[in-house]
Short mmCIF file of C-alpha atoms in Angstrom, two decimals:
data_model
loop_
_atom_site.label_atom_id
_atom_site.label_comp_id
_atom_site.label_asym_id
_atom_site.label_seq_id
_atom_site.Cartn_x
_atom_site.Cartn_y
_atom_site.Cartn_z
CA UNK A 1321 -83.71 84.98 197.95
CA UNK A 1322 -85.30 85.28 194.51
CA UNK A 1323 -82.10 86.77 193.12
CA UNK A 1324 -80.10 83.83 194.48
CA UNK A 1325 -82.43 81.36 192.79
CA UNK A 1326 -82.11 83.32 189.53
CA UNK A 1327 -78.30 83.29 189.67
CA UNK A 1328 -78.42 79.58 190.41
CA UNK A 1329 -80.60 78.96 187.33
CA UNK A 1330 -78.30 81.05 185.15
CA UNK A 1331 -75.30 79.08 186.39
CA UNK A 1332 -77.10 75.81 185.58
CA UNK A 1333 -78.01 77.03 182.10
CA UNK A 1334 -74.40 78.10 181.47
CA UNK A 1335 -73.05 74.72 182.52
CA UNK A 1336 -75.63 72.95 180.33
CA UNK A 1337 -74.74 75.07 177.30
CA UNK A 1338 -71.05 74.54 177.92
CA UNK A 1339 -71.51 70.80 178.20
CA UNK A 1340 -73.64 70.79 175.03
CA UNK A 1341 -70.97 72.73 173.14
CA UNK A 1342 -68.44 70.15 174.24
CA UNK A 1343 -70.65 67.29 173.08
CA UNK A 1344 -69.39 66.89 169.53
CA UNK A 1345 -65.65 67.16 170.29
CA UNK A 1346 -66.10 64.75 173.16
CA UNK A 1347 -67.93 62.34 170.88
CA UNK A 1348 -65.07 62.53 168.44
CA UNK A 1349 -62.57 62.06 171.25
CA UNK A 1350 -64.54 59.13 172.59
CA UNK A 1351 -64.04 57.19 169.35
CA UNK A 1352 -60.55 57.83 168.19
CA UNK A 1353 -60.08 54.33 166.86
CA UNK A 1354 -63.26 53.94 164.84
CA UNK A 1355 -62.24 51.63 162.05
CA UNK A 1356 -63.50 49.73 159.09
CA UNK A 1357 -61.64 46.49 158.65
CA UNK A 1358 -63.57 45.40 155.61
CA UNK A 1359 -67.10 44.26 155.23
CA UNK A 1360 -67.86 40.73 156.40
CA UNK A 1361 -70.57 40.66 153.76
CA UNK A 1362 -67.91 40.76 151.04
CA UNK A 1363 -65.84 37.97 152.52
CA UNK A 1364 -66.92 35.40 149.99
CA UNK A 1365 -64.25 33.04 151.21
CA UNK A 1366 -66.35 32.56 154.33
CA UNK A 1367 -68.45 29.41 153.72
CA UNK A 1368 -71.29 30.85 155.78
CA UNK A 1369 -71.75 33.71 153.28
CA UNK A 1370 -72.55 31.29 150.45
CA UNK A 1371 -74.18 28.87 152.89
CA UNK A 1372 -76.79 31.47 153.81
CA UNK A 1373 -77.67 31.86 150.11
CA UNK A 1374 -78.27 28.13 149.74
CA UNK A 1375 -80.22 28.01 152.99
CA UNK A 1376 -82.07 31.15 151.94
CA UNK A 1377 -83.04 29.62 148.60
CA UNK A 1378 -84.48 26.59 150.36
CA UNK A 1379 -86.29 28.63 153.01
CA UNK A 1380 -87.68 31.00 150.39
CA UNK A 1381 -88.88 28.09 148.28
CA UNK A 1382 -90.59 26.42 151.24
CA UNK A 1383 -92.12 29.73 152.28
CA UNK A 1384 -93.31 30.34 148.72
CA UNK A 1385 -94.84 26.88 148.46
CA UNK A 1386 -96.57 27.13 151.83
CA UNK A 1387 -97.89 30.60 151.06
CA UNK A 1388 -99.02 29.84 147.52
CA UNK A 1389 -100.51 26.41 148.25
CA UNK A 1390 -101.95 26.87 151.71
CA UNK A 1391 -101.87 30.25 153.47
CA UNK A 1392 -102.86 32.60 150.65
CA UNK A 1393 -105.67 30.37 149.31
CA UNK A 1394 -107.11 30.42 152.85
CA UNK A 1395 -107.20 34.22 152.79
CA UNK A 1396 -108.64 34.16 149.28
CA UNK A 1397 -111.29 31.67 150.41
CA UNK A 1398 -112.37 33.94 153.29
CA UNK A 1399 -112.36 37.01 151.06
CA UNK A 1400 -114.41 35.30 148.35
CA UNK A 1401 -116.80 33.94 150.99
CA UNK A 1402 -117.23 37.49 152.28
CA UNK A 1403 -117.75 38.81 148.76
CA UNK A 1404 -120.30 36.07 148.13
CA UNK A 1405 -122.05 36.75 151.46
CA UNK A 1406 -122.15 40.47 150.74
CA UNK A 1407 -123.46 39.86 147.22
CA UNK A 1408 -126.09 37.42 148.52
CA UNK A 1409 -127.12 39.82 151.27
CA UNK A 1410 -127.21 42.65 148.78
CA UNK A 1411 -129.37 40.52 146.49
CA UNK A 1412 -131.73 39.76 149.37
CA UNK A 1413 -131.74 43.43 150.32
CA UNK A 1414 -132.47 44.39 146.70
CA UNK A 1415 -135.33 41.89 146.55
CA UNK A 1416 -136.68 43.14 149.88
CA UNK A 1417 -136.42 46.68 148.59
CA UNK A 1418 -138.22 45.73 145.39
CA UNK A 1419 -140.96 44.06 147.43
CA UNK A 1420 -141.16 47.07 149.72
CA UNK A 1421 -141.34 49.38 146.69
CA UNK A 1422 -144.09 47.23 145.23
CA UNK A 1423 -145.95 47.27 148.55
CA UNK A 1424 -145.57 51.04 148.73
CA UNK A 1425 -146.80 51.33 145.13
CA UNK A 1426 -149.75 49.07 145.96
CA UNK A 1427 -150.45 51.12 149.04
CA UNK A 1428 -150.36 54.32 147.03
CA UNK A 1429 -152.60 52.79 144.37
CA UNK A 1430 -155.04 51.53 147.03
CA UNK A 1431 -154.95 54.93 148.69
CA UNK A 1432 -155.63 56.65 145.38
CA UNK A 1433 -158.44 54.19 144.63
CA UNK A 1434 -159.95 54.65 148.09
CA UNK A 1435 -159.68 58.39 147.66
CA UNK A 1436 -161.35 58.20 144.24
CA UNK A 1437 -164.09 55.88 145.62
CA UNK A 1438 -164.63 58.16 148.57
CA UNK A 1439 -164.80 61.16 146.27
CA UNK A 1440 -167.23 59.32 143.99
CA UNK A 1441 -169.36 58.41 147.00
CA UNK A 1442 -169.27 61.97 148.23
CA UNK A 1443 -170.18 63.23 144.75
CA UNK A 1444 -172.95 60.66 144.52
CA UNK A 1445 -174.35 61.58 147.94
CA UNK A 1446 -174.06 65.28 147.15
CA UNK A 1447 -175.81 64.71 143.80
CA UNK A 1448 -178.52 62.69 145.47
CA UNK A 1449 -178.93 65.35 148.12
CA UNK A 1450 -179.01 67.99 145.42
CA UNK A 1451 -181.63 66.04 143.43
CA UNK A 1452 -183.68 65.43 146.58
CA UNK A 1453 -183.47 69.10 147.45
CA UNK A 1454 -184.47 70.04 143.90
CA UNK A 1455 -187.35 67.58 144.01
CA UNK A 1456 -188.48 68.94 147.34
CA UNK A 1457 -188.19 72.47 146.02
CA UNK A 1458 -190.22 71.54 142.96
CA UNK A 1459 -192.86 69.88 145.12
CA UNK A 1460 -192.91 72.85 147.42
CA UNK A 1461 -193.14 75.24 144.48
CA UNK A 1462 -195.95 73.17 143.01
CA UNK A 1463 -197.74 73.10 146.35
CA UNK A 1464 -197.25 76.83 146.77
CA UNK A 1465 -198.41 77.46 143.21
CA UNK A 1466 -201.50 75.36 143.86
CA UNK A 1467 -202.16 77.21 147.09
CA UNK A 1468 -201.59 80.54 145.38
CA UNK A 1469 -203.92 79.47 142.62
CA UNK A 1470 -206.57 78.45 145.18
CA UNK A 1471 -206.06 81.69 147.05
CA UNK A 1472 -206.41 83.67 143.82
CA UNK A 1473 -209.53 81.75 142.97
CA UNK A 1474 -210.93 82.40 146.40
CA UNK A 1475 -209.97 86.09 146.13
CA UNK A 1476 -211.61 86.29 142.72
CA UNK A 1477 -214.75 84.67 144.10
CA UNK A 1478 -214.68 87.02 147.07
CA UNK A 1479 -214.20 89.94 144.78
CA UNK A 1480 -216.96 88.81 142.52
CA UNK A 1481 -219.18 88.36 145.53
CA UNK A 1482 -218.09 91.71 146.87
CA UNK A 1483 -218.68 93.35 143.52
CA UNK A 1484 -222.07 91.69 143.28
CA UNK A 1485 -222.97 93.18 146.66
CA UNK A 1486 -221.64 96.58 145.66
CA UNK A 1487 -224.63 97.12 143.24
CA UNK A 1488 -227.16 96.05 145.83
CA UNK A 1489 -225.54 98.25 148.51
CA UNK A 1490 -225.24 101.10 146.04
CA UNK A 1491 -228.90 100.70 145.01
CA UNK A 1492 -230.01 100.61 148.64
CA UNK A 1493 -227.77 103.57 149.49
CA UNK A 1494 -229.03 105.52 146.46
CA UNK A 1495 -232.70 104.76 147.36
CA UNK A 1496 -232.06 105.81 150.94
CA UNK A 1497 -230.28 109.03 149.89
CA UNK A 1498 -233.08 109.93 147.41
CA UNK A 1499 -235.62 109.23 150.03
CA UNK A 1500 -233.79 111.21 152.67
CA UNK A 1501 -233.02 114.16 150.40
CA UNK A 1502 -236.22 114.47 148.43
CA UNK A 1503 -238.66 112.62 150.61
CA UNK A 1504 -239.78 110.72 147.52
CA UNK A 1505 -239.47 107.03 147.18
CA UNK A 1506 -237.76 106.49 143.88
CA UNK A 1507 -238.87 103.48 141.85
CA UNK A 1508 -236.64 100.53 142.56
CA UNK A 1509 -236.17 99.64 138.90
CA UNK A 1510 -235.11 103.14 138.04
CA UNK A 1511 -232.55 103.29 140.77
CA UNK A 1512 -231.24 99.81 139.96
CA UNK A 1513 -230.87 100.76 136.29
CA UNK A 1514 -229.03 103.99 137.12
CA UNK A 1515 -226.73 102.29 139.59
CA UNK A 1516 -226.14 99.50 137.06
CA UNK A 1517 -225.15 102.00 134.33
CA UNK A 1518 -222.94 103.99 136.71
CA UNK A 1519 -221.23 100.79 137.85
CA UNK A 1520 -220.76 99.66 134.27
CA UNK A 1521 -219.25 103.05 133.42
CA UNK A 1522 -216.69 102.47 136.23
CA UNK A 1523 -216.05 98.89 135.21
CA UNK A 1524 -217.68 97.28 138.21
CA UNK B 813 -69.52 46.90 169.11
CA UNK B 814 -67.26 49.09 171.27
CA UNK B 815 -64.04 47.44 172.10
CA UNK B 816 -61.91 49.68 174.28
CA UNK B 817 -61.66 53.01 172.52
CA UNK B 818 -62.55 51.70 169.05
CA UNK B 819 -65.83 51.05 167.30
CA UNK B 820 -66.29 47.92 165.25
CA UNK B 821 -69.47 48.85 163.44
CA UNK B 822 -69.14 46.08 160.86
CA UNK B 823 -68.60 43.25 163.29
CA UNK B 824 -72.35 42.89 163.67
CA UNK B 825 -72.52 41.57 160.11
CA UNK B 826 -70.17 38.67 160.71
CA UNK B 827 -71.69 35.27 160.36
CA UNK B 828 -71.26 32.69 163.11
CA UNK B 829 -72.40 29.12 163.15
CA UNK B 830 -75.38 28.33 165.36
CA UNK B 831 -76.46 24.95 166.75
CA UNK B 832 -72.82 24.02 167.46
CA UNK B 833 -71.11 21.38 165.37
CA UNK B 834 -74.25 20.64 163.41
CA UNK B 835 -74.48 24.28 162.39
CA UNK B 836 -70.83 24.29 161.39
CA UNK B 837 -71.19 21.23 159.23
CA UNK B 838 -74.38 22.50 157.64
CA UNK B 839 -73.02 26.06 157.22
CA UNK B 840 -75.96 27.16 159.28
CA UNK B 841 -75.32 30.65 160.65
CA UNK B 842 -77.55 33.21 162.37
CA UNK B 843 -78.59 34.51 158.94
CA UNK B 844 -80.54 31.40 157.80
CA UNK B 845 -81.83 31.06 161.35
CA UNK B 846 -83.38 34.53 161.10
CA UNK B 847 -84.69 33.61 157.64
CA UNK B 848 -86.50 30.67 159.22
CA UNK B 849 -87.81 32.94 161.99
CA UNK B 850 -88.97 35.46 159.37
CA UNK B 851 -90.69 32.74 157.33
CA UNK B 852 -92.34 31.33 160.47
CA UNK B 853 -93.53 34.78 161.49
CA UNK B 854 -95.07 35.41 158.08
CA UNK B 855 -96.77 32.00 158.10
CA UNK B 856 -97.93 32.41 161.70
CA UNK B 857 -99.29 35.85 160.91
CA UNK B 858 -101.43 34.44 158.12
CA UNK B 859 -102.41 31.13 159.75
CA UNK B 860 -103.22 32.60 163.18
CA UNK B 861 -104.77 35.71 161.68
CA UNK B 862 -107.02 33.76 159.33
CA UNK B 863 -107.93 31.04 161.84
CA UNK B 864 -111.32 32.63 162.75
CA UNK B 865 -112.14 32.91 159.00
CA UNK B 866 -114.90 35.27 160.09
CA UNK B 867 -117.02 37.24 157.65
CA UNK B 868 -116.68 40.18 160.04
CA UNK B 869 -112.95 40.04 160.82
CA UNK B 870 -111.14 40.77 164.07
CA UNK B 871 -108.04 42.94 164.25
CA UNK B 872 -105.46 40.29 163.35
CA UNK B 873 -107.59 38.84 160.57
CA UNK B 874 -108.24 42.33 159.21
CA UNK B 875 -104.49 43.00 159.25
CA UNK B 876 -103.79 39.75 157.40
CA UNK B 877 -106.46 40.54 154.82
CA UNK B 878 -105.16 44.07 154.40
CA UNK B 879 -101.67 42.71 153.73
CA UNK B 880 -103.13 40.27 151.20
CA UNK B 881 -105.12 43.02 149.48
CA UNK B 882 -102.17 45.39 149.50
CA UNK B 883 -99.85 42.99 147.68
CA UNK B 884 -102.62 41.65 145.44
CA UNK B 885 -103.54 45.15 144.29
CA UNK B 886 -99.88 46.02 143.82
CA UNK B 887 -99.34 42.94 141.64
CA UNK B 888 -102.53 43.25 139.60
CA UNK B 889 -102.39 47.05 139.22
CA UNK B 890 -98.75 46.99 138.13
CA UNK B 891 -98.44 43.77 136.14
CA UNK B 892 -102.02 43.58 134.88
CA UNK B 893 -104.36 40.60 134.86
CA UNK B 894 -101.34 38.31 134.53
CA UNK B 895 -100.23 39.66 137.91
CA UNK B 896 -102.56 37.17 139.61
CA UNK B 897 -100.18 34.38 138.68
CA UNK B 898 -97.21 36.22 140.21
CA UNK B 899 -99.04 37.42 143.30
CA UNK B 900 -97.84 34.60 145.62
CA UNK B 901 -94.26 35.21 144.50
CA UNK B 902 -94.47 38.98 145.09
CA UNK B 903 -96.19 38.36 148.44
CA UNK B 904 -93.47 35.96 149.53
CA UNK B 905 -90.75 38.34 148.38
CA UNK B 906 -92.24 41.40 150.08
CA UNK B 907 -92.93 39.77 153.43
CA UNK B 908 -89.68 37.80 153.48
CA UNK B 909 -87.74 41.04 153.02
CA UNK B 910 -89.98 43.05 155.37
CA UNK B 911 -89.74 40.46 158.13
CA UNK B 912 -85.96 40.27 157.60
CA UNK B 913 -85.60 44.04 157.80
CA UNK B 914 -87.73 44.34 160.93
CA UNK B 915 -86.21 41.33 162.68
CA UNK B 916 -82.84 42.98 162.30
CA UNK B 917 -84.07 45.89 164.41
CA UNK B 918 -84.53 43.67 167.47
CA UNK B 919 -81.67 43.47 169.98
CA UNK B 920 -79.41 40.39 169.63
CA UNK B 921 -81.00 39.74 166.27
CA UNK B 922 -79.57 39.75 162.77
CA UNK B 923 -80.71 41.40 159.54
CA UNK B 924 -80.09 38.88 156.76
CA UNK B 925 -81.00 41.59 154.23
CA UNK B 926 -77.79 43.39 155.22
CA UNK B 927 -75.83 40.74 153.29
CA UNK B 928 -75.22 41.45 149.63
CA UNK B 929 -75.12 37.72 148.92
CA UNK B 930 -78.72 37.38 150.10
CA UNK B 931 -80.04 40.51 148.38
CA UNK B 932 -78.15 39.66 145.18
CA UNK B 933 -79.59 36.14 145.23
CA UNK B 934 -83.09 37.58 145.61
CA UNK B 935 -82.45 40.14 142.86
CA UNK B 936 -81.02 37.48 140.53
CA UNK B 937 -84.04 35.29 141.20
CA UNK B 938 -86.32 38.18 140.13
CA UNK B 939 -84.07 38.94 137.16
CA UNK B 940 -83.99 35.33 135.96
CA UNK B 941 -87.72 34.98 136.46
CA UNK B 942 -88.39 38.10 134.41
CA UNK B 943 -86.12 36.81 131.60
CA UNK B 944 -87.79 33.37 131.63
CA UNK B 945 -91.26 34.95 131.55
CA UNK B 946 -90.17 37.36 128.79
CA UNK B 947 -88.82 34.54 126.63
CA UNK B 948 -91.91 32.43 127.25
CA UNK B 949 -94.40 35.22 126.51
CA UNK B 950 -92.56 37.24 123.87
CA UNK B 951 -90.19 34.70 122.38
CA UNK B 952 -87.50 36.22 120.18
CA UNK B 953 -89.27 39.59 120.30
CA UNK B 954 -87.81 39.97 123.79
CA UNK B 955 -84.45 40.87 122.23
CA UNK B 956 -86.09 43.59 120.14
CA UNK B 957 -86.54 45.60 123.34
CA UNK B 958 -82.81 46.31 123.36
CA UNK B 959 -83.32 48.51 120.32
CA UNK B 960 -85.72 51.34 121.30
CA UNK B 961 -88.62 51.68 118.88
CA UNK B 962 -88.36 54.63 116.51
CA UNK B 963 -84.65 55.20 117.16
CA UNK B 964 -82.43 55.70 114.04
CA UNK B 965 -80.75 52.47 112.97
CA UNK B 966 -77.45 54.29 112.74
CA UNK B 967 -77.50 54.67 116.52
CA UNK B 968 -77.98 50.93 117.08
CA UNK B 969 -74.29 50.23 117.84
CA UNK B 970 -74.52 52.80 120.63
CA UNK B 971 -78.06 52.21 121.90
CA UNK B 972 -78.06 48.42 122.04
CA UNK B 973 -75.02 48.13 124.36
CA UNK B 974 -76.48 50.89 126.56
CA UNK B 975 -79.83 49.09 126.75
CA UNK B 976 -78.16 45.76 127.49
CA UNK B 977 -76.04 47.39 130.18
CA UNK B 978 -79.11 49.09 131.63
CA UNK B 979 -80.95 45.74 131.63
CA UNK B 980 -78.05 43.91 133.25
CA UNK B 981 -77.69 46.56 135.92
CA UNK B 982 -81.15 45.78 137.26
CA UNK B 983 -80.15 43.02 139.66
CA UNK B 984 -77.15 45.07 140.76
CA UNK B 985 -79.20 48.17 141.61
CA UNK B 986 -81.97 46.07 143.11
CA UNK B 987 -79.63 44.19 145.43
CA UNK B 988 -77.31 47.06 146.36
CA UNK B 989 -80.21 49.37 147.19
CA UNK B 990 -81.59 47.00 149.82
CA UNK B 991 -78.20 45.89 151.10
CA UNK B 992 -76.82 49.45 151.39
CA UNK B 993 -79.88 50.78 153.18
CA UNK B 994 -79.83 48.00 155.72
CA UNK B 995 -76.09 48.22 156.30
CA UNK B 996 -76.16 52.00 156.67
CA UNK B 997 -78.96 51.87 159.22
CA UNK B 998 -77.32 49.19 161.33
CA UNK B 999 -73.90 50.85 161.20
CA UNK B 1000 -75.45 54.10 162.40
CA UNK B 1001 -77.21 52.26 165.22
CA UNK B 1002 -73.94 50.69 166.23
CA UNK B 1003 -71.98 53.94 166.02
CA UNK B 1004 -74.38 55.93 168.15
CA UNK B 1005 -74.81 53.11 170.66
CA UNK B 1006 -71.02 52.96 170.95
CA UNK B 1007 -70.93 56.74 171.47
CA UNK B 1008 -73.33 56.36 174.37
CA UNK B 1009 -71.21 53.72 176.06
CA UNK B 1010 -67.97 55.62 175.50
CA UNK B 1011 -69.37 58.96 176.62
CA UNK B 1012 -70.82 57.35 179.73
CA UNK B 1013 -67.25 56.48 180.70
CA UNK B 1014 -66.15 60.12 180.70
CA UNK B 1015 -67.71 61.04 184.03
CA UNK B 1016 -70.55 63.40 184.92
CA UNK B 1017 -70.51 65.49 181.73
CA UNK B 1018 -70.15 62.33 179.67
CA UNK B 1019 -73.25 60.89 181.36
CA UNK B 1020 -75.23 63.95 180.39
CA UNK B 1021 -73.98 64.08 176.81
CA UNK B 1022 -74.47 60.34 176.37
CA UNK B 1023 -78.21 61.00 176.33
CA UNK B 1024 -77.75 62.62 172.89
CA UNK B 1025 -76.81 59.44 170.97
CA UNK B 1026 -79.61 57.55 172.74
CA UNK B 1027 -82.12 60.14 171.50
CA UNK B 1028 -80.57 59.93 168.03
CA UNK B 1029 -80.85 56.14 168.11
CA UNK B 1030 -84.52 56.40 169.05
CA UNK B 1031 -85.07 58.68 166.06
CA UNK B 1032 -83.02 56.28 163.93
CA UNK B 1033 -85.24 53.43 165.03
CA UNK B 1034 -88.27 55.30 163.67
CA UNK B 1035 -86.35 56.00 160.47
CA UNK B 1036 -85.32 52.36 160.14
CA UNK B 1037 -88.90 51.22 160.60
CA UNK B 1038 -89.77 53.42 157.65
CA UNK B 1039 -86.74 52.34 155.61
CA UNK B 1040 -87.40 48.66 156.31
CA UNK B 1041 -90.95 48.87 154.94
CA UNK B 1042 -89.97 51.19 152.12
CA UNK B 1043 -87.14 48.96 150.88
CA UNK B 1044 -89.37 45.90 150.93
CA UNK B 1045 -91.95 47.86 148.98
CA UNK B 1046 -89.38 49.15 146.48
CA UNK B 1047 -88.05 45.62 145.93
CA UNK B 1048 -91.57 44.28 145.42
CA UNK B 1049 -92.77 47.08 143.16
CA UNK B 1050 -89.64 46.88 140.99
CA UNK B 1051 -90.21 43.15 140.72
CA UNK B 1052 -93.75 43.88 139.56
CA UNK B 1053 -92.48 46.43 137.03
CA UNK B 1054 -89.93 43.97 135.60
CA UNK B 1055 -92.63 41.30 135.38
CA UNK B 1056 -95.00 43.74 133.68
CA UNK B 1057 -92.39 44.35 131.00
CA UNK B 1058 -91.96 40.60 130.74
CA UNK B 1059 -95.65 39.82 130.20
CA UNK B 1060 -96.27 42.82 127.90
CA UNK B 1061 -96.76 41.70 124.29
#
């Protein structure tokens, strides 16, 4: 079945090629009497040949006048209107752009100014805070110094008092020890003088 | 087109009167009729296209403006600032020829640019205009161009006739280029269309082979669309070049 179809296709192809090969000779055979009897365009005896030139001149002239006076100026008018519109719109766009640029510049300037003001305010507040802190520290230091001074004074007084008692205690202790060790009551002046000299020798 | 077993490829260029007796008396053939159609199409394209006059154009208006800009730039870039004055003329010339070339591609239509009388008239108009502008702008110095600057005077008897001949050949080359291109395209259309009809009469194999010329004609149509625009452009740009030489001091 498939072989039959193949043979059929080959036969068709052969007949097509054969017919194609015959095409040119057949074309030539089909027109054996192709002739050129002279060009009608060169028959200047024909009044229509010259007539078309005269008609053509008139038609061309009318066409030229209509185009140059009416049709082409219309196109030019539309084109110039478009050019003008585009130029006007471009001018407006340029102005709008300039205004926008100015607004942007103003915005930037305002932003910079606000930033500078804010920074100045921050610096001012920080400086004030710093000064307040310094003042507080000074006050605190002064208060502490005063308290320290008072405390030192009190300590000195306490020490003085304590040192003043040391002689009395030492005198009493020395009298008691003499009495306990020797059974003799030493004269109070003598003991006081000895304790006083001993204390002086030790810087008390 | 195909009469019996012969092909009359040039018969399509014959001029016949239209509008009956009035056309006969006025020598009004299908050629001027297609010129009027071409002119109306160009005008309609601009008037209808520019009717909205919108700042943001639609498709047709954008196409009309693009055509305007294309020719304007061609004129000003080639001729210079003086090109502004010649822009309407170049625009008219380009679109008249373009519309004529493209109208000729429609069935039952006629390409008036396939007539040497028409193309020669257009070329002579450009030629005469360039001479008038040259004489007006340059005066007698215009004739000095026929002697190339810096060339030895001894060669003048040889160079001047060559330059004059070269100058005079401008309208000839300008007109024949457009005419020959249009004629060649339409003759080829006719020949291959005739092949199709004739081959179709040869039976089964003929029917199959007749597809070939149809395919060729489709390709030719694409080619002719290119040629039609290209020839209009060449005519317009050469006009601009001649005018540039005319306005150059």
